[in-house]
Amino acid sequence: DTVEVEGALVFAGFGFTSPHEGKDNLQKNDINGKIVLYSAGTPASFRDGTSHQWNTSEERKKMDDLLKAGAKALILVTSNHDTLNATYSQLEKTAARQTFSLNAPTRKKSPEIFIVTPEIADALAGKKLKWHASLKEVSNGKSPESFSIKNNFIRIKAVQSRDTVETANVTAFVEGSDP
């Protein structure tokens, strides 16, 4: 499968709404039809250096909210603290779960979600954004939580392949395992 997407780029900080922290990355900027660049984690986890610790329900909610708000595609940027690519590994495990189907999956068009490192985020935004510095300002409340990256139209093309693997069911009785 080949995925191609192009559009205006929007920086959405940590990409979430958190009334108890007074954060809403979705209200201050129109993301409808745009490619949204946002970070894993939260402002608090960024400040305390734990933004690399994956929280599946929190990250899934952020993705769902951004897509419901009309994002054309999402670019999830891993944490600066994620030196072992834990974010990518966790997402890879989550995505692989879909393959445990007895029937061939019938897929509707999946949302376009890409995962990049902070260095790639800097390159995508050109000289208009310094990823780590921008997140530091957002996490400390010194910068807008989201904004359009002016004069930055990007095009992404990615190729994905899937293999079908035939398996057989195995049933066993392990002696002593039944009380």
mmCIF file of N, CA, C and O in Angstrom, residues 21-89:
data_model
loop_
_atom_site.group_PDB
_atom_site.id
_atom_site.type_symbol
_atom_site.label_atom_id
_atom_site.label_comp_id
_atom_site.label_asym_id
_atom_site.label_seq_id
_atom_site.Cartn_x
_atom_site.Cartn_y
_atom_site.Cartn_z
ATOM 1 N N GLU A 21 -5.368 20.920 33.554
ATOM 2 C CA GLU A 21 -4.091 21.620 33.346
ATOM 3 C C GLU A 21 -4.294 22.937 32.597
ATOM 4 O O GLU A 21 -3.343 23.658 32.337
ATOM 5 N N GLY A 22 -5.545 23.221 32.206
ATOM 6 C CA GLY A 22 -5.825 24.446 31.463
ATOM 7 C C GLY A 22 -5.272 24.421 30.051
ATOM 8 O O GLY A 22 -4.931 25.460 29.491
ATOM 9 N N LYS A 23 -5.153 23.246 29.465
ATOM 10 C CA LYS A 23 -4.587 23.104 28.127
ATOM 11 C C LYS A 23 -5.662 22.660 27.144
ATOM 12 O O LYS A 23 -6.472 21.806 27.444
ATOM 13 N N ASP A 24 -5.643 23.256 25.960
ATOM 14 C CA ASP A 24 -6.520 22.826 24.884
ATOM 15 C C ASP A 24 -5.851 23.148 23.562
ATOM 16 O O ASP A 24 -5.909 24.267 23.080
ATOM 17 N N ASN A 25 -5.173 22.150 22.990
ATOM 18 C CA ASN A 25 -4.443 22.345 21.745
ATOM 19 C C ASN A 25 -5.356 22.362 20.535
ATOM 20 O O ASN A 25 -4.901 22.592 19.435
ATOM 21 N N LEU A 26 -6.641 22.116 20.735
ATOM 22 C CA LEU A 26 -7.553 22.036 19.605
ATOM 23 C C LEU A 26 -8.365 23.297 19.385
ATOM 24 O O LEU A 26 -8.859 23.532 18.293
ATOM 25 N N GLN A 27 -8.561 24.133 20.383
ATOM 26 C CA GLN A 27 -9.432 25.298 20.244
ATOM 27 C C GLN A 27 -8.764 26.501 19.598
ATOM 28 O O GLN A 27 -9.406 27.260 18.917
ATOM 29 N N LYS A 28 -7.485 26.691 19.805
ATOM 30 C CA LYS A 28 -6.843 27.928 19.378
ATOM 31 C C LYS A 28 -6.387 27.912 17.928
ATOM 32 O O LYS A 28 -5.919 28.899 17.424
ATOM 33 N N ASN A 29 -6.507 26.790 17.263
ATOM 34 C CA ASN A 29 -6.029 26.715 15.891
ATOM 35 C C ASN A 29 -6.932 25.788 15.095
ATOM 36 O O ASN A 29 -7.333 24.742 15.584
ATOM 37 N N ASP A 30 -7.237 26.177 13.883
ATOM 38 C CA ASP A 30 -8.052 25.345 13.014
ATOM 39 C C ASP A 30 -7.157 24.277 12.404
ATOM 40 O O ASP A 30 -6.242 24.586 11.645
ATOM 41 N N ILE A 31 -7.413 23.018 12.756
ATOM 42 C CA ILE A 31 -6.592 21.933 12.217
ATOM 43 C C ILE A 31 -7.326 21.173 11.115
ATOM 44 O O ILE A 31 -6.770 20.244 10.541
ATOM 45 N N ASN A 32 -8.534 21.597 10.807
ATOM 46 C CA ASN A 32 -9.320 20.897 9.798
ATOM 47 C C ASN A 32 -8.597 20.879 8.448
ATOM 48 O O ASN A 32 -8.226 21.913 7.913
ATOM 49 N N GLY A 33 -8.386 19.665 7.921
ATOM 50 C CA GLY A 33 -7.743 19.510 6.623
ATOM 51 C C GLY A 33 -6.241 19.728 6.625
ATOM 52 O O GLY A 33 -5.629 19.808 5.570
ATOM 53 N N LYS A 34 -5.645 19.814 7.803
ATOM 54 C CA LYS A 34 -4.210 20.083 7.888
ATOM 55 C C LYS A 34 -3.464 18.876 8.463
ATOM 56 O O LYS A 34 -4.060 17.987 9.057
ATOM 57 N N ILE A 35 -2.169 18.887 8.277
ATOM 58 C CA ILE A 35 -1.301 17.849 8.837
ATOM 59 C C ILE A 35 -0.823 18.358 10.193
ATOM 60 O O ILE A 35 -0.241 19.440 10.284
ATOM 61 N N VAL A 36 -1.098 17.594 11.240
ATOM 62 C CA VAL A 36 -0.834 18.039 12.600
ATOM 63 C C VAL A 36 0.425 17.364 13.154
ATOM 64 O O VAL A 36 0.530 16.145 13.195
ATOM 65 N N LEU A 37 1.363 18.190 13.562
ATOM 66 C CA LEU A 37 2.629 17.762 14.152
ATOM 67 C C LEU A 37 2.493 17.946 15.661
ATOM 68 O O LEU A 37 2.268 19.055 16.137
ATOM 69 N N TYR A 38 2.590 16.849 16.429
ATOM 70 C CA TYR A 38 2.419 16.959 17.875
ATOM 71 C C TYR A 38 3.300 15.959 18.602
ATOM 72 O O TYR A 38 3.790 15.000 18.019
ATOM 73 N N SER A 39 3.495 16.189 19.898
ATOM 74 C CA SER A 39 4.418 15.379 20.690
ATOM 75 C C SER A 39 3.696 14.338 21.532
ATOM 76 O O SER A 39 2.594 14.567 22.031
ATOM 77 N N ALA A 40 4.383 13.230 21.733
ATOM 78 C CA ALA A 40 3.936 12.244 22.710
ATOM 79 C C ALA A 40 4.063 12.868 24.099
ATOM 80 O O ALA A 40 4.845 13.787 24.316
ATOM 81 N N GLY A 41 3.282 12.379 25.046
ATOM 82 C CA GLY A 41 3.375 12.848 26.421
ATOM 83 C C GLY A 41 2.526 14.068 26.701
ATOM 84 O O GLY A 41 1.664 14.455 25.905
ATOM 85 N N THR A 42 2.766 14.685 27.836
ATOM 86 C CA THR A 42 2.030 15.858 28.301
ATOM 87 C C THR A 42 3.038 16.922 28.735
ATOM 88 O O THR A 42 4.219 16.613 28.908
ATOM 89 N N PRO A 43 2.571 18.152 28.956
ATOM 90 C CA PRO A 43 3.506 19.165 29.469
ATOM 91 C C PRO A 43 4.174 18.724 30.777
ATOM 92 O O PRO A 43 5.377 18.895 30.948
ATOM 93 N N ALA A 44 3.388 18.115 31.668
ATOM 94 C CA ALA A 44 3.958 17.673 32.950
ATOM 95 C C ALA A 44 5.003 16.579 32.749
ATOM 96 O O ALA A 44 6.071 16.614 33.357
ATOM 97 N N SER A 45 4.713 15.603 31.887
ATOM 98 C CA SER A 45 5.687 14.522 31.672
ATOM 99 C C SER A 45 6.927 15.036 30.944
ATOM 100 O O SER A 45 8.024 14.529 31.149
ATOM 101 N N PHE A 46 6.762 16.066 30.119
ATOM 102 C CA PHE A 46 7.912 16.680 29.448
ATOM 103 C C PHE A 46 8.817 17.359 30.486
ATOM 104 O O PHE A 46 10.034 17.189 30.477
ATOM 105 N N ARG A 47 8.181 18.114 31.399
ATOM 106 C CA ARG A 47 8.955 18.842 32.420
ATOM 107 C C ARG A 47 9.721 17.897 33.341
ATOM 108 O O ARG A 47 10.844 18.172 33.727
ATOM 109 N N ASP A 48 9.090 16.762 33.695
ATOM 110 C CA ASP A 48 9.780 15.851 34.623
ATOM 111 C C ASP A 48 10.586 14.750 33.929
ATOM 112 O O ASP A 48 11.117 13.854 34.572
ATOM 113 N N GLY A 49 10.693 14.813 32.597
ATOM 114 C CA GLY A 49 11.553 13.887 31.863
ATOM 115 C C GLY A 49 10.988 12.498 31.655
ATOM 116 O O GLY A 49 11.723 11.573 31.344
ATOM 117 N N THR A 50 9.662 12.335 31.821
ATOM 118 C CA THR A 50 9.061 11.003 31.651
ATOM 119 C C THR A 50 8.166 10.916 30.416
ATOM 120 O O THR A 50 7.388 9.979 30.284
ATOM 121 N N SER A 51 8.286 11.880 29.493
ATOM 122 C CA SER A 51 7.400 11.883 28.319
ATOM 123 C C SER A 51 7.664 10.709 27.389
ATOM 124 O O SER A 51 6.892 10.446 26.480
ATOM 125 N N HIS A 52 8.731 9.964 27.610
ATOM 126 C CA HIS A 52 9.020 8.781 26.798
ATOM 127 C C HIS A 52 8.279 7.547 27.303
ATOM 128 O O HIS A 52 8.275 6.517 26.654
ATOM 129 N N GLN A 53 7.643 7.644 28.471
ATOM 130 C CA GLN A 53 6.897 6.508 29.010
ATOM 131 C C GLN A 53 5.509 6.505 28.385
ATOM 132 O O GLN A 53 4.698 7.384 28.636
ATOM 133 N N TRP A 54 5.258 5.512 27.558
ATOM 134 C CA TRP A 54 4.054 5.437 26.741
ATOM 135 C C TRP A 54 2.811 5.187 27.581
ATOM 136 O O TRP A 54 2.790 4.322 28.436
ATOM 137 N N ASN A 55 1.750 5.965 27.318
ATOM 138 C CA ASN A 55 0.454 5.781 27.960
ATOM 139 C C ASN A 55 -0.553 5.544 26.840
ATOM 140 O O ASN A 55 -1.027 6.496 26.214
ATOM 141 N N THR A 56 -0.881 4.294 26.561
ATOM 142 C CA THR A 56 -1.705 3.943 25.413
ATOM 143 C C THR A 56 -3.045 4.666 25.398
ATOM 144 O O THR A 56 -3.422 5.248 24.378
ATOM 145 N N SER A 57 -3.773 4.662 26.511
ATOM 146 C CA SER A 57 -5.105 5.288 26.500
ATOM 147 C C SER A 57 -5.014 6.796 26.283
ATOM 148 O O SER A 57 -5.817 7.381 25.556
ATOM 149 N N GLU A 58 -4.039 7.436 26.896
ATOM 150 C CA GLU A 58 -3.867 8.882 26.722
ATOM 151 C C GLU A 58 -3.498 9.232 25.276
ATOM 152 O O GLU A 58 -4.067 10.140 24.677
ATOM 153 N N GLU A 59 -2.543 8.490 24.710
ATOM 154 C CA GLU A 59 -2.112 8.767 23.337
ATOM 155 C C GLU A 59 -3.216 8.436 22.336
ATOM 156 O O GLU A 59 -3.409 9.150 21.363
ATOM 157 N N ARG A 60 -3.965 7.366 22.570
ATOM 158 C CA ARG A 60 -5.080 7.005 21.676
ATOM 159 C C ARG A 60 -6.142 8.099 21.700
ATOM 160 O O ARG A 60 -6.702 8.467 20.672
ATOM 161 N N LYS A 61 -6.432 8.639 22.895
ATOM 162 C CA LYS A 61 -7.427 9.706 23.010
ATOM 163 C C LYS A 61 -6.968 10.948 22.251
ATOM 164 O O LYS A 61 -7.754 11.588 21.557
ATOM 165 N N LYS A 62 -5.687 11.284 22.355
ATOM 166 C CA LYS A 62 -5.161 12.440 21.620
ATOM 167 C C LYS A 62 -5.340 12.236 20.118
ATOM 168 O O LYS A 62 -5.799 13.132 19.413
ATOM 169 N N MET A 63 -4.980 11.046 19.632
ATOM 170 C CA MET A 63 -5.138 10.762 18.204
ATOM 171 C C MET A 63 -6.598 10.887 17.785
ATOM 172 O O MET A 63 -6.908 11.524 16.772
ATOM 173 N N ASP A 64 -7.498 10.280 18.559
ATOM 174 C CA ASP A 64 -8.924 10.328 18.237
ATOM 175 C C ASP A 64 -9.445 11.767 18.218
ATOM 176 O O ASP A 64 -10.175 12.156 17.314
ATOM 177 N N ASP A 65 -9.054 12.561 19.222
ATOM 178 C CA ASP A 65 -9.515 13.956 19.296
ATOM 179 C C ASP A 65 -9.005 14.784 18.113
ATOM 180 O O ASP A 65 -9.741 15.583 17.540
ATOM 181 N N LEU A 66 -7.745 14.598 17.761
ATOM 182 C CA LEU A 66 -7.180 15.348 16.636
ATOM 183 C C LEU A 66 -7.858 14.961 15.320
ATOM 184 O O LEU A 66 -8.173 15.824 14.494
ATOM 185 N N LEU A 67 -8.124 13.678 15.141
ATOM 186 C CA LEU A 67 -8.794 13.231 13.916
ATOM 187 C C LEU A 67 -10.248 13.713 13.879
ATOM 188 O O LEU A 67 -10.733 14.142 12.834
ATOM 189 N N LYS A 68 -10.940 13.683 15.021
ATOM 190 C CA LYS A 68 -12.323 14.192 15.084
ATOM 191 C C LYS A 68 -12.378 15.685 14.793
ATOM 192 O O LYS A 68 -13.364 16.180 14.267
ATOM 193 N N ALA A 69 -11.320 16.403 15.151
ATOM 194 C CA ALA A 69 -11.265 17.852 14.903
ATOM 195 C C ALA A 69 -10.952 18.149 13.439
ATOM 196 O O ALA A 69 -10.897 19.305 13.045
ATOM 197 N N GLY A 70 -10.730 17.089 12.641
ATOM 198 C CA GLY A 70 -10.572 17.279 11.203
ATOM 199 C C GLY A 70 -9.168 17.192 10.652
ATOM 200 O O GLY A 70 -8.942 17.519 9.489
ATOM 201 N N ALA A 71 -8.202 16.753 11.469
ATOM 202 C CA ALA A 71 -6.830 16.639 10.958
ATOM 203 C C ALA A 71 -6.799 15.700 9.755
ATOM 204 O O ALA A 71 -7.422 14.645 9.758
ATOM 205 N N LYS A 72 -6.102 16.105 8.738
ATOM 206 C CA LYS A 72 -5.939 15.295 7.528
ATOM 207 C C LYS A 72 -4.981 14.131 7.797
ATOM 208 O O LYS A 72 -5.165 13.028 7.299
ATOM 209 N N ALA A 73 -3.944 14.389 8.568
ATOM 210 C CA ALA A 73 -2.957 13.387 8.942
ATOM 211 C C ALA A 73 -2.301 13.823 10.239
ATOM 212 O O ALA A 73 -2.331 15.005 10.592
ATOM 213 N N LEU A 74 -1.727 12.859 10.945
ATOM 214 C CA LEU A 74 -1.045 13.139 12.200
ATOM 215 C C LEU A 74 0.421 12.743 12.082
ATOM 216 O O LEU A 74 0.738 11.694 11.519
ATOM 217 N N ILE A 75 1.272 13.577 12.637
ATOM 218 C CA ILE A 75 2.684 13.238 12.757
ATOM 219 C C ILE A 75 3.006 13.281 14.245
ATOM 220 O O ILE A 75 3.086 14.346 14.844
ATOM 221 N N LEU A 76 3.130 12.098 14.832
ATOM 222 C CA LEU A 76 3.456 11.966 16.249
ATOM 223 C C LEU A 76 4.971 12.007 16.387
ATOM 224 O O LEU A 76 5.686 11.201 15.786
ATOM 225 N N VAL A 77 5.448 12.959 17.169
ATOM 226 C CA VAL A 77 6.884 13.113 17.371
ATOM 227 C C VAL A 77 7.247 12.460 18.696
ATOM 228 O O VAL A 77 6.650 12.757 19.730
ATOM 229 N N THR A 78 8.222 11.566 18.644
ATOM 230 C CA THR A 78 8.645 10.890 19.857
ATOM 231 C C THR A 78 9.320 11.882 20.794
ATOM 232 O O THR A 78 9.752 12.954 20.391
ATOM 233 N N SER A 79 9.427 11.499 22.042
ATOM 234 C CA SER A 79 10.022 12.354 23.054
ATOM 235 C C SER A 79 11.525 12.491 22.860
ATOM 236 O O SER A 79 12.193 11.554 22.419
ATOM 237 N N ASN A 80 12.063 13.637 23.235
ATOM 238 C CA ASN A 80 13.518 13.825 23.230
ATOM 239 C C ASN A 80 14.184 12.835 24.186
ATOM 240 O O ASN A 80 15.338 12.496 24.030
ATOM 241 N N HIS A 81 13.433 12.391 25.192
ATOM 242 C CA HIS A 81 13.955 11.462 26.191
ATOM 243 C C HIS A 81 13.866 10.003 25.726
ATOM 244 O O HIS A 81 14.354 9.116 26.405
ATOM 245 N N ASP A 82 13.242 9.759 24.585
ATOM 246 C CA ASP A 82 13.013 8.395 24.090
ATOM 247 C C ASP A 82 14.213 7.919 23.266
ATOM 248 O O ASP A 82 14.136 7.756 22.056
ATOM 249 N N THR A 83 15.304 7.667 23.922
ATOM 250 C CA THR A 83 16.530 7.273 23.224
ATOM 251 C C THR A 83 16.497 5.825 22.742
ATOM 252 O O THR A 83 17.305 5.433 21.905
ATOM 253 N N LEU A 84 15.560 5.024 23.254
ATOM 254 C CA LEU A 84 15.470 3.608 22.862
ATOM 255 C C LEU A 84 14.323 3.345 21.887
ATOM 256 O O LEU A 84 13.985 2.195 21.631
ATOM 257 N N ASN A 85 13.690 4.411 21.364
ATOM 258 C CA ASN A 85 12.545 4.283 20.447
ATOM 259 C C ASN A 85 11.395 3.492 21.050
ATOM 260 O O ASN A 85 10.733 2.707 20.377
ATOM 261 N N ALA A 86 11.137 3.687 22.336
ATOM 262 C CA ALA A 86 10.057 2.975 23.022
ATOM 263 C C ALA A 86 8.691 3.334 22.444
ATOM 264 O O ALA A 86 7.806 2.479 22.357
ATOM 265 N N THR A 87 8.496 4.591 22.039
ATOM 266 C CA THR A 87 7.215 5.005 21.464
ATOM 267 C C THR A 87 6.925 4.218 20.196
ATOM 268 O O THR A 87 5.840 3.660 20.032
ATOM 269 N N TYR A 88 7.898 4.154 19.318
ATOM 270 C CA TYR A 88 7.714 3.406 18.074
ATOM 271 C C TYR A 88 7.458 1.930 18.373
ATOM 272 O O TYR A 88 6.559 1.319 17.803
ATOM 273 N N SER A 89 8.210 1.337 19.275
ATOM 274 C CA SER A 89 8.036 -0.082 19.616
ATOM 275 C C SER A 89 6.642 -0.348 20.157
ATOM 276 O O SER A 89 6.013 -1.348 19.812
#
